[in-house]
CSV table of C-alpha atoms in Angstrom, one decimal:
chain,number,residue,atom,x,y,z
A,22,MET,CA,21.8,-21.3,52.3
A,23,ARG,CA,18.9,-19.3,53.8
A,24,VAL,CA,20.9,-16.1,53.4
A,25,LEU,CA,21.4,-16.8,49.7
A,26,LEU,CA,17.7,-17.6,49.3
A,27,GLY,CA,16.7,-14.4,51.1
A,28,ILE,CA,19.1,-12.3,49.0
A,29,ALA,CA,17.8,-13.9,45.8
A,30,GLY,CA,14.2,-13.3,46.9
A,31,ALA,CA,14.8,-9.7,47.8
A,32,VAL,CA,16.5,-9.0,44.4
A,33,VAL,CA,13.6,-10.6,42.5
A,34,VAL,CA,10.9,-8.7,44.4
A,35,LEU,CA,12.6,-5.3,44.3
A,36,GLY,CA,13.6,-5.8,40.7
A,37,ILE,CA,10.0,-6.5,39.6
A,38,PHE,CA,8.7,-3.6,41.7
A,39,SER,CA,11.1,-1.4,39.8
A,40,SER,CA,9.8,-2.8,36.5
A,41,VAL,CA,6.2,-2.1,37.6
A,42,LEU,CA,7.0,1.5,38.6
A,43,ARG,CA,9.0,2.2,35.4
A,44,THR,CA,6.2,0.8,33.2
A,45,LEU,CA,3.0,2.0,34.9
A,46,VAL,CA,3.7,4.8,37.4
A,47,ILE,CA,6.6,7.0,36.5
A,48,PRO,CA,5.2,9.6,33.9
A,49,ARG,CA,8.4,9.9,31.8
A,50,PRO,CA,10.4,7.8,29.4
A,51,THR,CA,12.1,5.1,31.5
A,52,ARG,CA,13.3,1.7,30.4
A,53,SER,CA,12.4,-1.5,32.1
A,54,GLY,CA,14.6,-4.4,30.9
A,55,PHE,CA,12.2,-7.0,32.3
A,56,THR,CA,9.2,-5.5,30.4
A,57,GLN,CA,11.2,-5.1,27.2
A,58,VAL,CA,12.3,-8.7,27.3
A,59,VAL,CA,8.8,-10.1,27.9
A,60,GLN,CA,7.2,-7.9,25.2
A,61,ARG,CA,10.0,-8.7,22.7
A,62,LEU,CA,9.5,-12.4,23.2
A,63,VAL,CA,5.7,-12.1,22.6
A,64,HIS,CA,6.4,-9.9,19.5
A,65,HIS,CA,9.0,-12.3,18.2
A,66,ALA,CA,6.7,-15.3,18.3
A,67,PHE,CA,4.0,-13.5,16.2
A,68,GLN,CA,6.6,-12.0,13.9
A,69,LEU,CA,7.9,-15.4,12.9
A,70,VAL,CA,4.4,-16.3,11.7
A,71,ALA,CA,3.9,-12.9,10.0
A,72,ASP,CA,7.1,-13.1,8.1
A,73,ARG,CA,5.8,-16.1,6.3
A,74,SER,CA,3.0,-14.1,4.7
A,75,THR,CA,3.3,-12.2,1.4
A,76,ASN,CA,0.0,-10.4,1.9
A,77,ALA,CA,-0.1,-7.2,3.9
A,78,GLU,CA,-3.6,-7.7,5.1
A,79,THR,CA,-2.8,-11.2,6.4
A,80,LYS,CA,0.3,-9.9,8.1
A,81,ASP,CA,-1.6,-7.1,9.8
A,82,ARG,CA,-4.2,-9.6,11.1
A,83,VAL,CA,-1.4,-11.7,12.6
A,84,LEU,CA,0.4,-8.8,14.3
A,85,ALA,CA,-2.8,-7.0,15.5
A,86,PRO,CA,-3.0,-8.9,18.8
A,87,VAL,CA,0.7,-8.5,19.7
A,88,ALA,CA,0.6,-5.3,21.7
A,89,PRO,CA,-2.6,-6.0,23.7
A,90,LEU,CA,-1.4,-9.6,24.4
A,91,ALA,CA,2.0,-8.3,25.5
A,92,ILE,CA,0.3,-6.2,28.2
A,93,VAL,CA,-1.5,-9.3,29.5
A,94,VAL,CA,1.7,-11.4,29.4
A,95,THR,CA,3.6,-8.7,31.2
A,96,LEU,CA,1.1,-8.7,34.0
A,97,ILE,CA,1.2,-12.5,34.3
A,98,SER,CA,5.0,-12.4,34.3
A,99,TRP,CA,5.1,-9.8,37.0
A,100,LEU,CA,2.8,-11.9,39.2
A,101,ALA,CA,4.8,-15.1,38.5
A,102,SER,CA,8.0,-13.3,39.4
A,103,PHE,CA,6.6,-12.0,42.6
A,104,LEU,CA,5.3,-15.5,43.4
A,105,VAL,CA,8.9,-16.9,43.1
A,106,GLY,CA,10.4,-13.9,44.9
A,107,PHE,CA,8.2,-14.1,47.9
A,108,ALA,CA,8.5,-17.9,47.9
A,109,LEU,CA,12.3,-17.5,48.2
A,110,LEU,CA,11.8,-15.1,51.1
A,111,GLU,CA,9.3,-17.5,52.8
A,112,ALA,CA,11.8,-20.3,52.5
A,113,ALA,CA,14.7,-18.2,53.8
A,114,VAL,CA,12.9,-17.4,57.1
A,115,SER,CA,11.3,-20.8,57.7
A,116,GLN,CA,11.8,-24.5,57.3
A,117,LEU,CA,9.3,-24.6,54.4
A,118,GLY,CA,10.3,-26.7,51.3
A,119,ALA,CA,10.0,-25.4,47.8
A,120,ARG,CA,6.5,-26.6,47.2
A,121,GLU,CA,5.2,-25.3,50.6
A,122,ALA,CA,6.9,-21.9,50.1
A,123,LEU,CA,5.3,-21.5,46.6
A,124,THR,CA,1.9,-22.4,48.1
A,125,GLU,CA,2.3,-20.0,50.9
A,126,SER,CA,3.4,-17.2,48.6
A,127,GLY,CA,0.7,-17.8,46.0
A,128,SER,CA,-2.0,-17.9,48.7
A,129,SER,CA,-0.9,-14.5,50.0
A,130,LEU,CA,-0.1,-12.9,46.7
A,131,LEU,CA,-3.5,-13.7,45.2
A,132,THR,CA,-5.2,-13.0,48.6
A,133,LEU,CA,-6.7,-16.5,48.7
A,134,GLY,CA,-5.6,-17.2,52.3
A,135,PHE,CA,-5.8,-21.0,52.2
A,136,ALA,CA,-2.2,-21.5,53.3
A,137,SER,CA,-1.6,-18.9,56.0
A,138,GLY,CA,1.2,-19.7,58.3
A,139,ASN,CA,1.2,-19.0,62.0
A,140,ARG,CA,4.9,-17.9,62.4
A,141,ALA,CA,5.5,-14.2,62.9
A,142,THR,CA,8.2,-14.0,60.2
A,143,LEU,CA,6.0,-15.6,57.7
A,144,THR,CA,3.1,-13.3,58.6
A,145,VAL,CA,5.1,-10.2,57.7
A,146,ILE,CA,6.1,-11.6,54.3
A,147,ASP,CA,2.5,-12.8,53.8
A,148,PHE,CA,1.2,-9.3,54.4
A,149,CYS,CA,3.7,-7.8,51.9
A,150,ALA,CA,2.7,-10.4,49.3
A,151,ALA,CA,-1.0,-9.9,49.9
A,152,ALA,CA,-0.6,-6.1,49.4
A,153,THR,CA,1.5,-6.6,46.2
A,154,GLY,CA,-1.0,-8.6,44.2
A,155,PRO,CA,-3.9,-6.2,44.3
A,156,ILE,CA,-1.7,-3.2,43.9
A,157,VAL,CA,0.0,-4.5,40.7
A,158,ILE,CA,-3.4,-5.6,39.2
A,159,GLY,CA,-5.0,-2.3,40.2
A,160,LEU,CA,-2.2,-0.3,38.6
A,161,GLN,CA,-2.4,-2.3,35.4
A,162,VAL,CA,-6.2,-1.8,35.2
A,163,GLY,CA,-5.8,1.9,35.8
A,164,TYR,CA,-3.1,2.0,33.1
A,165,LEU,CA,-5.3,0.7,30.3
A,166,PRO,CA,-7.7,3.7,30.0
A,167,THR,CA,-4.7,6.0,29.7
A,168,LEU,CA,-3.2,3.8,27.1
A,169,TYR,CA,-6.3,3.4,25.0
A,170,SER,CA,-7.1,7.1,25.3
A,171,ALA,CA,-3.7,7.9,23.8
A,172,TYR,CA,-4.4,5.3,21.1
A,173,GLN,CA,-7.8,6.7,20.2
A,174,SER,CA,-6.4,10.3,20.0
A,175,ARG,CA,-3.6,9.1,17.7
A,176,GLU,CA,-5.9,7.2,15.4
A,177,THR,CA,-8.5,10.0,15.0
A,178,GLU,CA,-6.0,12.1,13.0
A,179,VAL,CA,-4.7,9.1,11.1
A,180,THR,CA,-8.3,8.3,10.0
A,181,LEU,CA,-9.0,11.9,9.1
A,182,LEU,CA,-5.9,11.8,6.9
A,183,GLN,CA,-7.3,9.0,4.8
A,184,ALA,CA,-9.5,11.4,2.8
A,185,ARG,CA,-6.6,13.8,2.4
A,186,ALA,CA,-3.8,11.4,1.5
A,187,GLY,CA,-5.2,8.1,0.3
A,188,SER,CA,-4.8,4.8,2.0
A,189,PRO,CA,-2.0,4.0,2.6
A,190,PRO,CA,-1.0,7.7,2.7
A,191,TRP,CA,1.6,9.3,0.5
A,192,GLY,CA,3.1,12.8,0.7
A,193,PRO,CA,2.5,13.9,-2.9
A,194,GLU,CA,-1.1,12.7,-2.7
A,195,ILE,CA,-1.8,15.1,0.1
A,196,LEU,CA,-0.8,18.1,-2.1
A,197,VAL,CA,-2.7,16.6,-5.0
A,198,ARG,CA,-6.0,16.2,-3.1
A,199,TYR,CA,-5.8,19.7,-1.6
A,200,ALA,CA,-5.1,21.1,-5.1
A,201,GLN,CA,-7.9,19.0,-6.5
A,202,VAL,CA,-10.5,20.6,-4.2
A,203,GLU,CA,-8.8,24.1,-4.3
A,204,LEU,CA,-7.9,24.1,-0.6
A,205,LEU,CA,-4.2,24.6,-0.8
A,206,ASP,CA,-4.5,27.6,1.5
A,207,SER,CA,-5.9,25.2,4.1
A,208,LEU,CA,-2.7,23.2,4.3
A,209,ILE,CA,-1.5,25.4,7.1
A,210,GLU,CA,-4.3,24.1,9.3
A,211,LEU,CA,-3.3,20.5,8.4
A,212,PHE,CA,0.3,21.1,9.4
A,213,ARG,CA,-0.7,22.9,12.6
A,214,ASN,CA,-2.9,19.9,13.6
A,215,TRP,CA,0.0,17.5,12.9
A,216,GLU,CA,2.4,19.6,14.9
A,217,ARG,CA,0.2,19.1,17.9
A,218,TRP,CA,-0.3,15.4,17.0
A,219,SER,CA,3.5,14.9,16.8
A,220,ALA,CA,4.0,16.4,20.3
A,221,ALA,CA,1.2,14.2,21.8
A,222,VAL,CA,2.6,11.0,20.2
A,223,SER,CA,6.1,11.9,21.3
A,224,GLU,CA,4.9,12.1,24.9
A,225,SER,CA,2.6,9.1,24.9
A,226,HIS,CA,4.8,6.7,22.8
A,227,THR,CA,7.9,7.3,24.9
A,228,THR,CA,6.1,7.1,28.2
A,229,TYR,CA,4.2,3.9,27.1
A,230,PRO,CA,6.4,2.3,24.3
A,231,VAL,CA,3.9,-0.5,23.8
A,232,LEU,CA,1.8,2.0,21.9
A,233,ILE,CA,4.3,1.9,19.1
A,234,HIS,CA,3.1,-1.6,18.2
A,235,PHE,CA,-0.6,-0.9,18.5
A,236,ARG,CA,-1.9,-1.2,14.9
A,237,SER,CA,-4.7,0.8,13.2
A,238,PRO,CA,-8.1,-0.7,12.8
A,239,LYS,CA,-7.5,-1.2,9.1
A,240,ALA,CA,-4.5,-2.8,7.4
A,241,THR,CA,-4.0,0.2,5.0
A,242,ARG,CA,-3.6,2.7,7.8
A,243,ASN,CA,-0.6,3.2,10.1
A,244,TRP,CA,0.4,6.1,12.4
A,245,LEU,CA,4.0,6.1,11.2
A,246,ILE,CA,3.2,6.1,7.5
A,247,ALA,CA,0.7,8.9,8.1
A,248,LEU,CA,3.3,11.0,9.9
A,249,LEU,CA,5.9,10.3,7.1
A,250,ALA,CA,3.3,11.3,4.5
A,251,VAL,CA,2.6,14.6,6.2
A,252,MET,CA,6.3,15.4,6.6
A,253,ASP,CA,6.9,14.6,3.0
A,254,ALA,CA,4.0,16.8,2.0
A,255,ALA,CA,5.5,19.6,4.1
A,256,ALA,CA,9.0,19.1,2.6
A,257,LEU,CA,7.5,19.2,-0.9
A,258,ARG,CA,5.6,22.3,-0.2
A,259,MET,CA,8.8,24.0,1.1
A,260,ALA,CA,10.8,22.8,-1.9
A,261,PHE,CA,8.3,23.7,-4.7
A,262,ASN,CA,6.6,26.8,-3.3
A,263,PRO,CA,9.2,29.1,-1.7
A,264,SER,CA,6.9,32.1,-1.9
A,265,GLN,CA,4.2,30.5,0.3
A,266,PRO,CA,4.1,31.0,4.1
A,267,LYS,CA,6.8,28.8,5.7
A,268,SER,CA,6.6,29.2,9.5
A,269,GLN,CA,3.9,26.7,10.3
A,270,ILE,CA,5.3,24.2,7.8
A,271,ARG,CA,8.7,24.4,9.4
A,272,LEU,CA,7.2,23.9,12.8
A,273,ALA,CA,5.3,20.8,11.6
A,274,LEU,CA,8.4,19.3,10.1
A,275,ARG,CA,10.5,19.9,13.2
A,276,ALA,CA,7.8,18.5,15.5
A,277,GLY,CA,7.6,15.5,13.3
A,278,PHE,CA,11.3,14.6,13.3
A,279,VAL,CA,11.6,15.5,17.0
A,280,CYS,CA,8.8,13.0,17.6
A,281,LEU,CA,10.7,10.3,15.6
A,282,ARG,CA,13.9,11.0,17.3
A,283,ASP,CA,12.3,10.8,20.8
A,284,ILE,CA,10.9,7.4,19.8
A,285,ALA,CA,14.3,6.3,18.4
A,286,ASP,CA,16.0,7.2,21.7
A,287,ILE,CA,13.6,5.1,23.7
A,288,ARG,CA,14.1,2.1,21.3
A,289,GLY,CA,17.9,2.6,21.0
A,290,ILE,CA,17.9,3.4,17.3
A,291,PRO,CA,21.0,5.3,16.2
A,292,TYR,CA,20.7,8.4,14.0
A,293,ASP,CA,22.7,11.5,13.1
A,294,PRO,CA,21.4,14.3,15.4
A,295,ASP,CA,22.8,17.0,13.1
A,296,PRO,CA,22.8,15.8,9.4
A,297,ARG,CA,24.0,18.1,6.6
A,298,PRO,CA,21.4,19.1,4.0
A,299,ASP,CA,23.5,17.5,1.3
A,300,ASP,CA,23.9,14.2,3.1
A,301,PRO,CA,22.6,11.2,1.0
A,302,VAL,CA,19.1,9.8,1.4
A,303,GLN,CA,17.7,6.4,0.5
A,304,LEU,CA,14.9,7.9,-1.6
A,305,THR,CA,16.2,8.0,-5.2
A,306,TYR,CA,15.8,10.9,-7.5
A,307,GLN,CA,13.8,8.7,-9.8
A,308,ASP,CA,11.3,7.9,-7.1
A,309,PHE,CA,11.1,11.6,-6.3
A,310,LEU,CA,10.2,12.2,-10.0
A,311,MET,CA,7.4,9.7,-9.7
A,312,GLY,CA,5.9,11.9,-7.0
A,313,VAL,CA,6.5,15.0,-9.1
A,314,GLU,CA,4.7,13.4,-12.0
A,315,ARG,CA,1.7,12.8,-9.7
A,316,LEU,CA,1.7,16.5,-8.8
A,317,ARG,CA,1.8,17.4,-12.5
A,318,GLU,CA,-1.1,15.1,-13.3
A,319,ARG,CA,-3.4,17.2,-11.1
A,320,ASP,CA,-1.9,20.6,-12.0
A,321,TYR,CA,-0.3,21.3,-8.7
A,322,PRO,CA,1.3,24.7,-8.9
A,323,MET,CA,5.1,24.5,-8.8
A,324,GLU,CA,7.4,27.5,-8.7
A,325,ARG,CA,10.6,25.4,-9.1
A,326,THR,CA,11.6,22.7,-11.5
A,327,PRO,CA,12.2,19.2,-10.1
A,328,GLU,CA,16.0,19.7,-10.5
A,329,GLU,CA,15.8,22.9,-8.4
A,330,ALA,CA,13.5,21.5,-5.8
A,331,TRP,CA,15.3,18.2,-5.2
A,332,PRO,CA,18.1,19.6,-3.1
A,333,HIS,CA,15.7,21.5,-0.9
A,334,PHE,CA,13.4,18.4,-0.5
A,335,ARG,CA,16.4,16.2,0.3
A,336,GLY,CA,17.7,18.7,2.8
A,337,TRP,CA,14.6,18.4,4.9
A,338,ARG,CA,14.1,14.6,4.4
A,339,VAL,CA,17.6,13.8,5.6
A,340,ASN,CA,16.4,14.8,9.1
A,341,TYR,CA,13.8,12.0,9.4
A,342,GLU,CA,14.1,9.4,6.7
A,343,SER,CA,16.5,6.9,8.3
A,344,ILE,CA,14.5,6.8,11.6
A,345,ALA,CA,11.2,6.5,9.7
A,346,TYR,CA,12.5,3.6,7.5
A,347,ARG,CA,13.9,1.7,10.5
A,348,LEU,CA,10.7,2.1,12.5
A,349,ALA,CA,8.6,1.1,9.5
A,350,GLN,CA,10.7,-2.1,9.2
A,351,ASP,CA,10.6,-2.9,12.9
A,352,ILE,CA,6.8,-2.6,13.2
A,353,ASP,CA,6.1,-4.0,9.8
A,354,ALA,CA,4.1,-0.9,8.8
A,355,VAL,CA,1.8,-1.1,5.8
A,356,PRO,CA,3.9,-0.8,2.5
A,357,ALA,CA,3.6,2.6,1.0
A,358,PRO,CA,5.5,4.8,-1.5
A,359,TRP,CA,8.6,6.6,-0.1
A,360,SER,CA,8.5,4.5,3.2
A,361,GLY,CA,11.5,2.2,2.7
A,362,PRO,CA,11.7,-1.6,2.7
A,363,ARG,CA,10.0,-4.1,5.0
A,364,ARG,CA,11.2,-7.3,6.7
A,365,THR,CA,9.8,-9.4,3.9
A,366,PRO,CA,8.3,-8.4,0.4
A,367,VAL,CA,4.5,-8.0,0.7
A,368,SER,CA,1.7,-6.9,-1.6
A,369,ILE,CA,-1.3,-4.8,-0.7
A,370,ARG,CA,-4.4,-3.7,-2.6
A,371,THR,CA,-4.1,0.1,-2.7
A,372,PRO,CA,-7.4,2.0,-3.2
A,373,ARG,CA,-7.4,4.3,-6.2
A,374,THR,CA,-7.6,8.0,-5.7
A,375,PRO,CA,-11.2,9.3,-6.3
A,376,ILE,CA,-11.6,11.8,-9.1
A,377,ASP,CA,-13.1,15.2,-8.3
A,378,ARG,CA,-16.0,15.1,-10.7
A,379,ARG,CA,-18.0,18.3,-11.1
A,380,PRO,CA,-21.1,19.1,-13.0
A,381,VAL,CA,-20.5,20.6,-16.5
A,382,ALA,CA,-22.0,24.1,-16.8
């Protein structure tokens, strides 16, 4: 019986140590089954409440605490699991009962010291438990600044995009607003910034997957919808303006869908790694024409007709649409044009696009 208790305790302690290392220490995408289960349980509880709302702002308020709370619950779950694991080891090497073993383990793990035993075998385990508690808590505390630094960096570009793409953002709106203020030549700078943004998000959101569920400060903003809008703007620019410089736009598009594919890999979302340009997309041609009409309203220069541009636009969008739609549904991103369905139908108050009013000469 003691052997079985010892084996069970060792499995628990080593398994949780592995979870801590994979989540907080190893600087590369690594999956921890324990962490994933805990965070999904927390998310599921809030999602049940959010799914009952038909208002996007209300749903966003319900889901906003999920990711930060999941971090706290994960830490508590680690400590509770260590408590049980060390208690099993204490019971295996002594005559302690379940209650006494838990008391001894908790006293050492939390460095309280009120239940210290005088047996050598217990002392060794007490030392291990006493070192474990502060180390895990210290690692978690050190993990938070890195996490929030990545979040702040992500949200800075998302906030800057609000003036360029509306809120929630939309690909055609980016081109419209740049045309409206006669800055179409500056689109290259926008795409260059979002190429670097995509690379940074790919690294941070695969190393720390909880960031995927961190929501923007406002309900009408979302990192995924912002990325989708920039990629759609790039695809539209390529489709309608073949004579304009293409290299930076192509790089931004590729960085964008590589970012989405890296996140899809860490979340186990299936996708076609090499789709054909003529493969079907969920965005309909009629929805595409709605975006084209928006471009025409603001006299955006188009070198191709919608019929000619559609195959080119679709050929780019097939690389990222399915992943973007699936992620938008999973995280309940703010509803926006060309971003697919959500878990439940919701409504949102969309700010109107400001008119570029100029003095009459």
